Structure formats: C-alpha cells, structure tokens
Coordinates of C-alpha atoms and ligand atoms in Angstrom, one line a residue:
X1 CA -6.9 23.7 172.6
X2 CA -5.9 21.2 175.2
X3 CA -7.8 22.1 178.4
X4 CA -4.8 22.1 180.7
X5 CA -2.0 24.3 179.6
X6 CA 1.3 23.0 181.1
X7 CA 3.2 25.4 183.2
X8 CA 6.0 26.7 181.1
X9 CA 8.4 29.6 181.8
X10 CA 9.9 31.6 179.0
X11 CA 13.0 33.6 180.3
X12 CA 12.9 37.0 178.6
X13 CA 16.5 37.7 179.8
X14 CA 17.9 34.7 177.9
X15 CA 16.1 35.8 174.8
X16 CA 17.5 39.3 175.3
X17 CA 21.0 38.0 175.8
X18 CA 20.9 36.0 172.5
X19 CA 19.4 39.0 170.6
X20 CA 22.3 41.1 171.9
X21 CA 24.9 38.5 171.1
X22 CA 23.8 38.3 167.5
X23 CA 23.5 42.1 167.3
X24 CA 27.2 42.2 168.1
X25 CA 28.1 40.0 165.1
X26 CA 27.7 42.5 162.3
X27 CA 29.7 43.8 159.3
X28 CA 31.7 46.7 160.8
X29 CA 31.7 49.1 157.9
X30 CA 28.0 48.9 157.0
X31 CA 25.1 50.8 158.5
X32 CA 22.6 49.4 161.0
X33 CA 22.9 45.7 162.0
X34 CA 24.2 44.2 158.7
X35 CA 24.8 40.5 158.4
X36 CA 24.2 39.5 154.9
X37 CA 24.2 35.8 154.0
X38 CA 27.0 36.2 151.4
X39 CA 29.0 38.6 153.7
X40 CA 31.9 37.8 156.0
X41 CA 30.1 37.5 159.4
X42 CA 27.0 35.4 158.7
X43 CA 28.9 32.1 159.1
X44 CA 30.2 33.1 162.5
X45 CA 26.6 34.0 163.6
X46 CA 25.2 30.7 162.4
X47 CA 28.0 28.8 164.1
X48 CA 27.0 30.6 167.3
X49 CA 23.4 29.5 166.8
X50 CA 24.5 25.9 166.3
X51 CA 26.4 26.1 169.6
X52 CA 23.3 27.4 171.3
X53 CA 21.3 24.5 169.8
X54 CA 23.8 22.1 171.3
X55 CA 23.7 23.8 174.6
X56 CA 19.9 23.5 174.6
X57 CA 20.3 19.8 174.2
X58 CA 19.6 19.5 170.5
X59 CA 21.3 17.2 168.0
X60 CA 22.5 19.4 165.2
X61 CA 23.4 19.1 161.6
X62 CA 23.8 21.3 158.5
X63 CA 22.3 20.4 155.2
X64 CA 23.8 21.0 151.7
X65 CA 22.0 24.3 151.5
X66 CA 23.6 25.7 154.7
X67 CA 20.4 25.3 156.8
X68 CA 21.1 24.5 160.4
X69 CA 18.9 22.0 162.2
X70 CA 18.7 21.1 165.8
X71 CA 16.5 18.1 166.8
X72 CA 15.0 17.4 170.2
X73 CA 13.9 13.8 170.3
X74 CA 10.3 13.2 171.2
X75 CA 8.9 10.2 173.0
X76 CA 8.7 8.2 169.9
X77 CA 5.7 8.8 167.5
X78 CA 8.3 9.0 164.7
X79 CA 6.5 12.2 163.6
X80 CA 8.1 15.7 163.6
X81 CA 7.2 19.4 164.2
X82 CA 9.5 22.1 162.8
X83 CA 10.0 25.6 164.0
X84 CA 12.4 28.4 163.1
X85 CA 13.3 31.4 161.0
X86 CA 16.5 33.1 159.7
X87 CA 19.4 35.1 161.2
X88 CA 20.8 36.9 158.1
X89 CA 19.8 40.5 157.6
X90 CA 19.4 43.1 154.8
X91 CA 22.1 45.8 154.5
X92 CA 21.4 48.4 157.1
X93 CA 18.8 46.2 158.7
X94 CA 17.7 45.7 162.3
X95 CA 18.2 43.2 165.2
X96 CA 14.9 41.4 165.2
X97 CA 13.8 40.4 161.6
X98 CA 14.1 36.6 161.5
X99 CA 16.3 36.5 164.6
X100 CA 13.4 36.6 167.0
X101 CA 12.1 33.4 165.4
X102 CA 15.3 31.5 165.8
X103 CA 16.1 32.7 169.3
X104 CA 12.4 32.2 170.2
X105 CA 12.5 28.6 169.0
X106 CA 15.6 27.9 171.1
X107 CA 13.9 29.4 174.2
X108 CA 10.8 27.3 173.5
X109 CA 13.1 24.2 173.6
X110 CA 14.7 25.3 176.9
X111 CA 11.3 26.1 178.4
X112 CA 9.9 22.7 177.5
X113 CA 13.0 20.9 178.8
X114 CA 13.1 22.8 182.1
X115 CA 9.3 22.2 182.7
X116 CA 10.0 18.5 181.9
X117 CA 7.3 18.6 179.2
X118 CA 8.1 15.8 176.7
X119 CA 6.7 16.1 173.2
X120 CA 5.7 13.0 171.4
X121 CA 6.9 14.5 168.2
X122 CA 10.5 15.2 167.5
X123 CA 10.9 19.0 167.5
X124 CA 13.3 20.4 164.8
X125 CA 14.6 23.9 165.1
X126 CA 15.8 25.4 161.9
X127 CA 18.0 28.4 161.2
X128 CA 17.3 28.8 157.5
X129 CA 20.3 29.9 155.3
X130 CA 20.0 33.2 153.4
X131 CA 16.4 34.4 153.7
X132 CA 17.0 37.9 152.6
X133 CA 17.3 38.7 148.9
X134 CA 20.8 39.0 147.5
X135 CA 22.2 41.1 144.7
X136 CA 21.1 38.4 142.3
X137 CA 17.4 39.1 143.3
X138 CA 17.0 35.7 145.0
X139 CA 15.6 35.2 148.5
X140 CA 14.8 32.3 150.8
X141 CA 17.7 30.3 149.4
X142 CA 17.8 27.7 152.1
X143 CA 14.1 27.1 152.4
X144 CA 13.7 27.2 148.6
X145 CA 16.3 24.4 148.4
X146 CA 14.6 22.4 151.1
X147 CA 11.3 22.3 149.2
X148 CA 13.0 21.5 145.9
X149 CA 12.3 24.9 144.2
X150 CA 15.9 25.9 143.7
X151 CA 17.1 25.4 140.2
X152 CA 20.3 25.5 138.1
X153 CA 18.8 28.6 136.5
X154 CA 18.9 30.3 139.9
X155 CA 22.5 29.4 140.4
X156 CA 23.3 31.0 137.0
X157 CA 21.8 34.4 137.9
X158 CA 24.4 37.1 137.6
X159 CA 25.1 40.3 139.5
X160 CA 26.3 43.5 137.9
X161 CA 29.9 42.4 137.9
X162 CA 28.9 39.3 135.9
X163 CA 29.6 36.9 138.9
X164 CA 27.1 34.0 139.2
X165 CA 25.2 33.2 142.3
X166 CA 27.0 29.8 142.3
X167 CA 30.3 31.7 142.5
X168 CA 29.1 33.9 145.3
X169 CA 27.8 30.9 147.3
X170 CA 31.2 29.1 147.0
X171 CA 32.8 32.1 148.8
X172 CA 30.7 31.3 151.9
X173 CA 31.4 27.5 151.6
X174 CA 28.1 26.5 150.2
X175 CA 28.6 24.0 147.4
X176 CA 26.2 24.8 144.6
X177 CA 25.6 21.1 143.7
X178 CA 25.0 20.2 147.3
X179 CA 22.5 23.1 147.4
X180 CA 20.6 21.7 144.5
X181 CA 20.5 18.3 146.1
X182 CA 19.3 19.6 149.5
X183 CA 15.7 18.7 149.0
X184 CA 14.4 17.9 152.5
X185 CA 12.4 14.7 153.3
X186 CA 9.2 16.0 154.9
X187 CA 7.8 12.5 155.5
X188 CA 6.2 12.6 159.0
X189 CA 6.4 16.3 159.4
X190 CA 3.0 17.4 160.7
X191 CA 3.6 21.2 160.9
X192 CA 6.0 24.1 160.7
X193 CA 5.6 27.3 162.7
X194 CA 7.6 30.5 162.4
X195 CA 7.6 33.4 164.9
X196 CA 8.5 36.7 163.4
X197 CA 8.2 40.4 163.9
X198 CA 5.3 42.0 161.9
X199 CA 7.5 44.5 160.1
X200 CA 4.4 46.7 159.6
X201 CA 2.1 48.9 161.7
X202 CA -1.1 46.8 161.8
X203 CA -0.7 45.1 165.2
X204 CA 0.4 48.3 166.9
X205 CA -2.5 50.2 165.4
X206 CA -5.0 47.5 166.4
X207 CA -3.5 47.2 169.9
X208 CA -2.9 43.4 169.4
X209 CA -0.1 41.5 171.0
X210 CA -0.1 38.7 168.4
X211 CA -0.7 38.5 164.7
X212 CA -2.1 35.2 163.2
X213 CA -0.9 35.2 159.6
X214 CA -3.5 34.0 157.1
X215 CA -1.5 34.3 154.0
X216 CA 1.9 35.6 152.7
X217 CA 2.3 37.9 149.8
X218 CA 3.2 36.8 146.2
X219 CA 6.3 38.4 144.8
X220 CA 7.5 39.2 141.3
X221 CA 11.0 40.5 140.9
X222 CA 12.6 41.9 137.7
X223 CA 15.9 43.1 136.3
X224 CA 15.6 45.7 133.5
X225 CA 18.6 46.8 131.3
X226 CA 18.6 50.0 129.3
X227 CA 21.2 50.5 126.6
X228 CA 21.6 53.9 125.0
X229 CA 24.6 56.0 124.0
X230 CA 27.2 57.9 126.0
X231 CA 27.5 61.6 125.0
X232 CA 28.8 64.9 126.2
X233 CA 26.5 66.5 128.8
X234 CA 27.1 70.0 127.5
X235 CA 26.9 69.6 123.8
X236 CA 24.6 66.6 122.9
X237 CA 21.3 68.2 122.0
X238 CA 18.4 67.0 124.2
X239 CA 16.4 65.7 121.2
X240 CA 19.3 63.6 119.9
X241 CA 20.2 61.9 123.1
X242 CA 19.8 58.2 123.7
X243 CA 19.7 58.6 127.5
X244 CA 19.4 55.2 129.2
X245 CA 19.2 56.9 132.6
X246 CA 16.0 58.8 131.6
X247 CA 14.4 55.6 130.3
X248 CA 15.2 53.8 133.6
X249 CA 13.9 56.8 135.6
X250 CA 10.6 56.7 133.7
X251 CA 10.3 53.0 134.5
X252 CA 10.9 53.7 138.2
X253 CA 7.9 56.0 138.2
X254 CA 5.9 53.3 136.3
X255 CA 6.5 50.9 139.2
X256 CA 5.0 53.4 141.6
X257 CA 2.0 54.1 139.3
X258 CA 1.3 50.4 138.6
X259 CA 1.6 49.4 142.3
X260 CA -0.8 52.2 143.2
X261 CA -3.5 50.7 141.0
X262 CA -3.8 47.3 142.7
X263 CA -5.5 46.1 146.0
X264 CA -2.9 45.8 148.9
X265 CA -0.3 45.8 146.2
X266 CA 3.2 47.2 146.5
X267 CA 5.9 48.1 144.0
X268 CA 9.5 49.0 144.9
X269 CA 12.5 50.2 142.9
X270 CA 15.3 48.9 145.0
X271 CA 18.4 49.1 142.9
X272 CA 19.4 51.5 140.0
X273 CA 22.8 52.0 138.6
X274 CA 24.0 54.2 135.8
X275 CA 27.1 53.6 133.6
X276 CA 29.3 55.5 133.3
X277 CA 28.5 57.1 136.6
X278 CA 29.7 60.6 135.7
X279 CA 28.0 63.9 136.2
X280 CA 28.9 65.2 132.7
X281 CA 28.2 62.1 130.6
X282 CA 24.8 61.1 129.2
X283 CA 24.1 57.6 130.7
X284 CA 24.9 54.8 128.3
X285 CA 23.6 51.9 130.3
X286 CA 21.2 51.6 133.3
X287 CA 20.5 48.5 135.3
X288 CA 17.4 48.6 137.4
X289 CA 16.0 45.9 139.8
X290 CA 12.7 46.1 141.5
X291 CA 9.7 44.1 142.5
X292 CA 5.9 43.9 142.9
X293 CA 4.0 42.2 145.7
X294 CA 0.4 41.5 146.5
X295 CA -2.1 38.9 147.6
X296 CA -3.3 38.1 144.1
X297 CA -1.3 36.1 141.5
X298 CA -3.4 37.5 138.7
X299 CA -2.7 41.0 139.6
X300 CA 1.1 40.3 139.8
X301 CA 0.9 38.8 136.2
X302 CA -0.9 41.9 135.0
X303 CA 1.7 44.1 136.7
X304 CA 4.5 42.3 134.9
X305 CA 2.9 43.0 131.6
X306 CA 2.2 46.6 132.4
X307 CA 5.8 47.2 133.6
X308 CA 7.4 45.5 130.7
X309 CA 5.4 47.6 128.3
X310 CA 6.1 50.8 130.3
X311 CA 9.8 50.1 130.1
X312 CA 9.6 49.5 126.4
X313 CA 7.7 52.8 125.8
X314 CA 10.3 54.7 127.9
X315 CA 13.0 53.1 125.8
X316 CA 11.3 53.6 122.4
X317 CA 10.8 57.4 123.1
X318 CA 14.6 57.8 123.4
X319 CA 15.9 55.1 121.0
X320 CA 17.1 53.1 124.0
X321 CA 17.2 49.3 123.8
X322 CA 15.3 47.6 126.7
X323 CA 15.5 44.1 128.1
X324 CA 13.2 43.1 131.0
X325 CA 13.8 39.7 132.7
X326 CA 11.4 38.4 135.4
X327 CA 12.3 35.8 138.0
X328 CA 9.8 33.1 138.3
X329 CA 6.7 34.5 140.0
X330 CA 6.4 33.5 143.6
X331 CA 2.7 32.8 144.2
X332 CA 0.9 34.2 147.2
X333 CA 0.8 31.4 149.9
X334 CA -2.1 30.8 152.3
X335 CA -1.2 29.4 155.7
X336 CA -2.8 26.1 156.8
X337 CA -6.3 26.9 158.2
X338 CA -5.8 24.0 160.6
X339 CA -2.5 25.2 162.0
X340 CA -3.8 28.8 162.2
X341 CA -6.8 27.7 164.2
X342 CA -4.6 25.8 166.7
X343 CA -2.4 28.9 167.1
X344 CA -5.4 31.1 167.5
X345 CA -6.9 28.8 170.3
X346 CA -3.5 28.8 172.1
X347 CA -3.2 32.6 171.9
X348 CA -6.8 33.0 173.2
X349 CA -6.2 30.5 176.0
X350 CA -3.1 32.5 177.1
X351 CA -5.3 35.6 177.3
X352 CA -3.2 37.4 174.6
X353 CA -5.0 39.8 172.2
X354 CA -4.7 38.8 168.5
X355 CA -5.6 39.8 165.0
X356 CA -5.6 37.8 161.8
X357 CA -3.6 39.4 159.1
X358 CA -2.0 39.2 155.7
X359 CA 1.9 39.3 155.5
X360 CA 3.3 41.7 152.9
X361 CA 6.7 40.6 154.0
X362 CA 8.2 37.5 152.6
X363 CA 9.1 34.5 154.9
X364 CA 10.7 31.1 154.8
X365 CA 7.2 30.0 155.9
X366 CA 5.9 30.8 152.4
X367 CA 8.3 28.2 151.0
X368 CA 7.8 25.7 153.8
X369 CA 4.0 25.9 153.2
X370 CA 4.6 24.3 149.9
X371 CA 5.6 21.1 151.6
X372 CA 4.1 21.0 155.1
X373 CA 1.1 22.6 157.0
X374 CA 2.4 25.9 158.1
X375 CA 1.5 28.8 160.4
X376 CA 3.1 32.1 161.6
X377 CA 2.9 34.2 164.7
X378 CA 3.7 37.9 164.5
X379 CA 4.7 40.2 167.3
X380 CA 4.4 44.0 166.9
X381 CA 7.0 46.3 165.3
X382 CA 7.4 49.8 166.8
X383 CA 6.0 52.3 164.3
X384 CA 5.8 49.5 161.8
X385 CA 9.5 50.1 161.0
X386 CA 11.7 47.2 159.6
X387 CA 14.6 46.7 157.3
X388 CA 16.2 49.7 158.9
X389 CA 18.2 50.3 162.1
X390 CA 15.1 51.6 163.9
X391 CA 13.5 48.2 163.7
X392 CA 12.3 47.5 167.3
X393 CA 10.1 45.2 169.3
X394 CA 9.8 45.6 173.1
X395 CA 11.1 42.6 175.0
X396 CA 7.8 41.8 176.8
X397 CA 6.2 41.6 173.3
X398 CA 8.9 39.3 172.1
X399 CA 8.4 37.2 175.3
X400 CA 4.7 37.0 174.7
X401 CA 5.4 35.7 171.2
X402 CA 7.8 33.1 172.5
X403 CA 5.3 32.0 175.1
X404 CA 2.6 31.7 172.4
X405 CA 5.1 29.7 170.2
X406 CA 6.0 27.3 173.0
X407 CA 2.4 26.5 173.9
X408 CA 1.5 26.2 170.2
X409 CA 4.1 23.5 169.8
X410 CA 2.6 21.6 172.7
X411 CA -0.9 22.0 171.3
X412 CA 0.2 20.8 167.8
X413 CA 2.0 17.9 169.5
X414 CA -1.2 16.9 171.3
X415 CA -3.5 17.1 168.3
X416 CA -4.4 13.6 167.5
X417 CA -5.1 13.0 164.7
X418 CA -3.6 16.1 163.2
X419 CA -6.2 18.8 162.5
X420 CA -7.7 19.2 159.1
X421 CA -4.8 21.0 157.5
X422 CA -6.8 22.9 155.0
X423 CA -4.9 25.6 153.2
X424 CA -1.8 23.5 152.8
X425 CA -1.1 21.8 149.5
X426 CA -1.2 18.0 149.6
Ligands
GLV1 C1 12.0 39.9 153.6 O1 12.1 40.3 154.7 C2 11.2 40.5 152.6 O2 9.9 40.6 152.8 O3 11.8 41.0 151.6
MN2 MN1 13.6 40.8 156.1
MN3 MN1 12.5 37.9 158.0

C-alpha cells in the first residue's frame, strides 16, 4: 500500500443518522424493515439517497435501469473508480443489507472532501436499483442491466398472477425498453468496490473485523409447476388422488437432500403455493420456487438435473404433470486478485484484523465483476443473522468498514499503473 496513509476521519454518527433515516422509510404493513424495489417506498428512499449525494457534492444522474449515480470529479486522469451497493430490502429484512455499502460510500466521499484529499480518478457512487430477488425470481436488476446481461426474456417472466416483470417495473416508473438499453460504458473504469455486511457467522466466529471476499456464489433458481386434480378431502381414496401438493412437498425435500450432498452448497425452498388453498380440497395445482447456490458451476448444473428428475419422479408417482423451468445459471464469480490484494494491504495497514472468505450471499459486485475489476469488504453480522429483522452490525464495526473502504479508494487511486487485475475477465 502507499506508505503514508492520509489522515481521514469517518464520522460514525453521520453513518448512523443515515442508517436510521432509511430505516424509517419502510412499508408500514409488512414485518421488519421492508422496502422492496417494486413496492411503494423504495423510490422515496432512493430520492433521499440522491439528495444525500448532492449534499455530499456529487453530480447525480439516474440511468434507464433506475441506478442512481453520484460523481465526484477527480483531478483529471479521465479514469474512474466506482463504489456502492443497494438500498432495497427483502420482505421482513433488516436495516443493514446493502444500505451500509451506499451510506458507507457517501461517508467515504465526505471524509475525502473534508480532509482535502483529491483523487486523480473520478469517484462514482452507485445505489443499484433492485438488488434483491422479486416475485419473478430475478435479482440484481440494475447491475445486470449495467453489464448488459438483462434480456427481453427476463422482462417476460411472470408472477403467479400472470403479470410480467415489464408490467411490474412500469408501476415504479422504470421503462422496460430503457432498462434494456441501460448498458453502462465501463471505458476507463479501473475498479469497483462494494462494502457490505457479511450476512453469515464466519467473521464473528473468527474474531475478524473485516472480510476480504475472494469469490461470490453461483446461483441457480427454478420455478416448478405441478398440475393434478382437485378432489374431496374426505371421500377421494388415497390411492386415486392426483395430489399436486404432495408432489411439490416431495420436491421441497429433494432440494434439501441435494443441497446436503455438495461442498459449501445450499438449497432453499423459498415459495410454495397450493391452489385451491382450502383445507378440505386435494390440491390441484402447486407452484414452487427455489434455488441452489454454491462455489462450483459444475455442481450447480448437476443439482439442476437431480432436482428436475426428482420433481418428475414425485409427479409420476401421483399422476401429476410437472414442468420445471430454470432461470439462466448465474456462474460463481471470483473477485479480482489485484483488487483484493490492494484491499488486504489497506486493511493490514490500518491495523484491522481480516479473513479472506467466500460469499454465499449474492451481490451487485458479482455482476460488476463481469465488466470491471472488483473487490468486496465485509463487516461482521451479529450471530450471522440476515434477511430478518434481527440483522445487526455494531456501529464501530460499520465505521471500521467505512474507514477501510475510504482508504482503499485512495490506495486504488494511487496505484499506477493499475495492479495486475487477475481474476477479472478481460
Ligand atoms: C441477496 O442478498 C441474496 O444473497 O439473495
Ligand atoms: Mn439481501
Ligand atoms: Mn445485499
């Protein structure tokens, strides 16, 4: 790292104030801190973030995908560093997932400006639109559009009511054709860095203040439809039923079994609905959405095959028709070795303890890494809890992450020429 670290002061109270302000902008009738990207409050929160960007001295704009950008002009190399995360949440989620990375990036800008540290690079803060998966099974909508991996087929995905993703986006003023055209020009962008909570127990268990992410999980999501026959619960004999609910339930257990057979693999049955939903009617139709994750693309492909055949077996045993659709597999994504080593040197230089780790959570960084050398910094999550109201990171831990982020941006700015960005695709 550069021998002399500039003197930079991160104000934990400001970070806290912004975390609190966003925590107040939630959907009133839903549990936890819910601010879904397709819900009624997200736009308000992102407008607030845009105002904070302006107050921090950034030039802002919003692209066709709803991503908000704030640019701090550098001293003129014409090159750029990017930093940011997301501010939408899952239903019943917490106050830190994604939000720490946006608020932390804003605090980094303020700390740089107050210390009169001018970067040569332009610094672009991003609040990515719609990172969390929606009811259509799609996640990282904004960053996916930026790297040109959002397709018409995604926009035609349907929810259980038959509404398309394009229709749903229009309700929050995101024009589907602008979204498809929102591919970002990454010319001159030397690196992207995302600060995020770990969302798992590893850092806490290892007593580390900072996680240096080496790679981000691959993900494979599916939608399975089971079609049987509605019948009377009291009179239809058990051996004559075509119970779509039982076939779906057997498939839920198959997800658990298959995920248990891989290395660092995970399988989750997130959504299951029965129609008609009546206690005294045999289920005619079941819709089931779930996902597998893991560090190996090969394993994910084999899990797809195993789950499709398990669903078909469960259907065949009950004369239930089965359709399994897979979203395009999202490959595991290594972070740039060059960026990770800069982040690691900075963290060591600040005297913070750190661990290198794999992220089982998905991040905008996994999409950005397709276009630009990328690294991530994690801060600990209490009891490893996340995607629930109990999600928590102590303020001093958040502040340590923001300090590491700020100094990392300075170190990346001063690398000349840029490090060997191994791990990032060309
Ligand atoms: C996002 O938080 C995910 O990992 O699903
Ligand atoms: Mn999340
Ligand atoms: Mn997140």
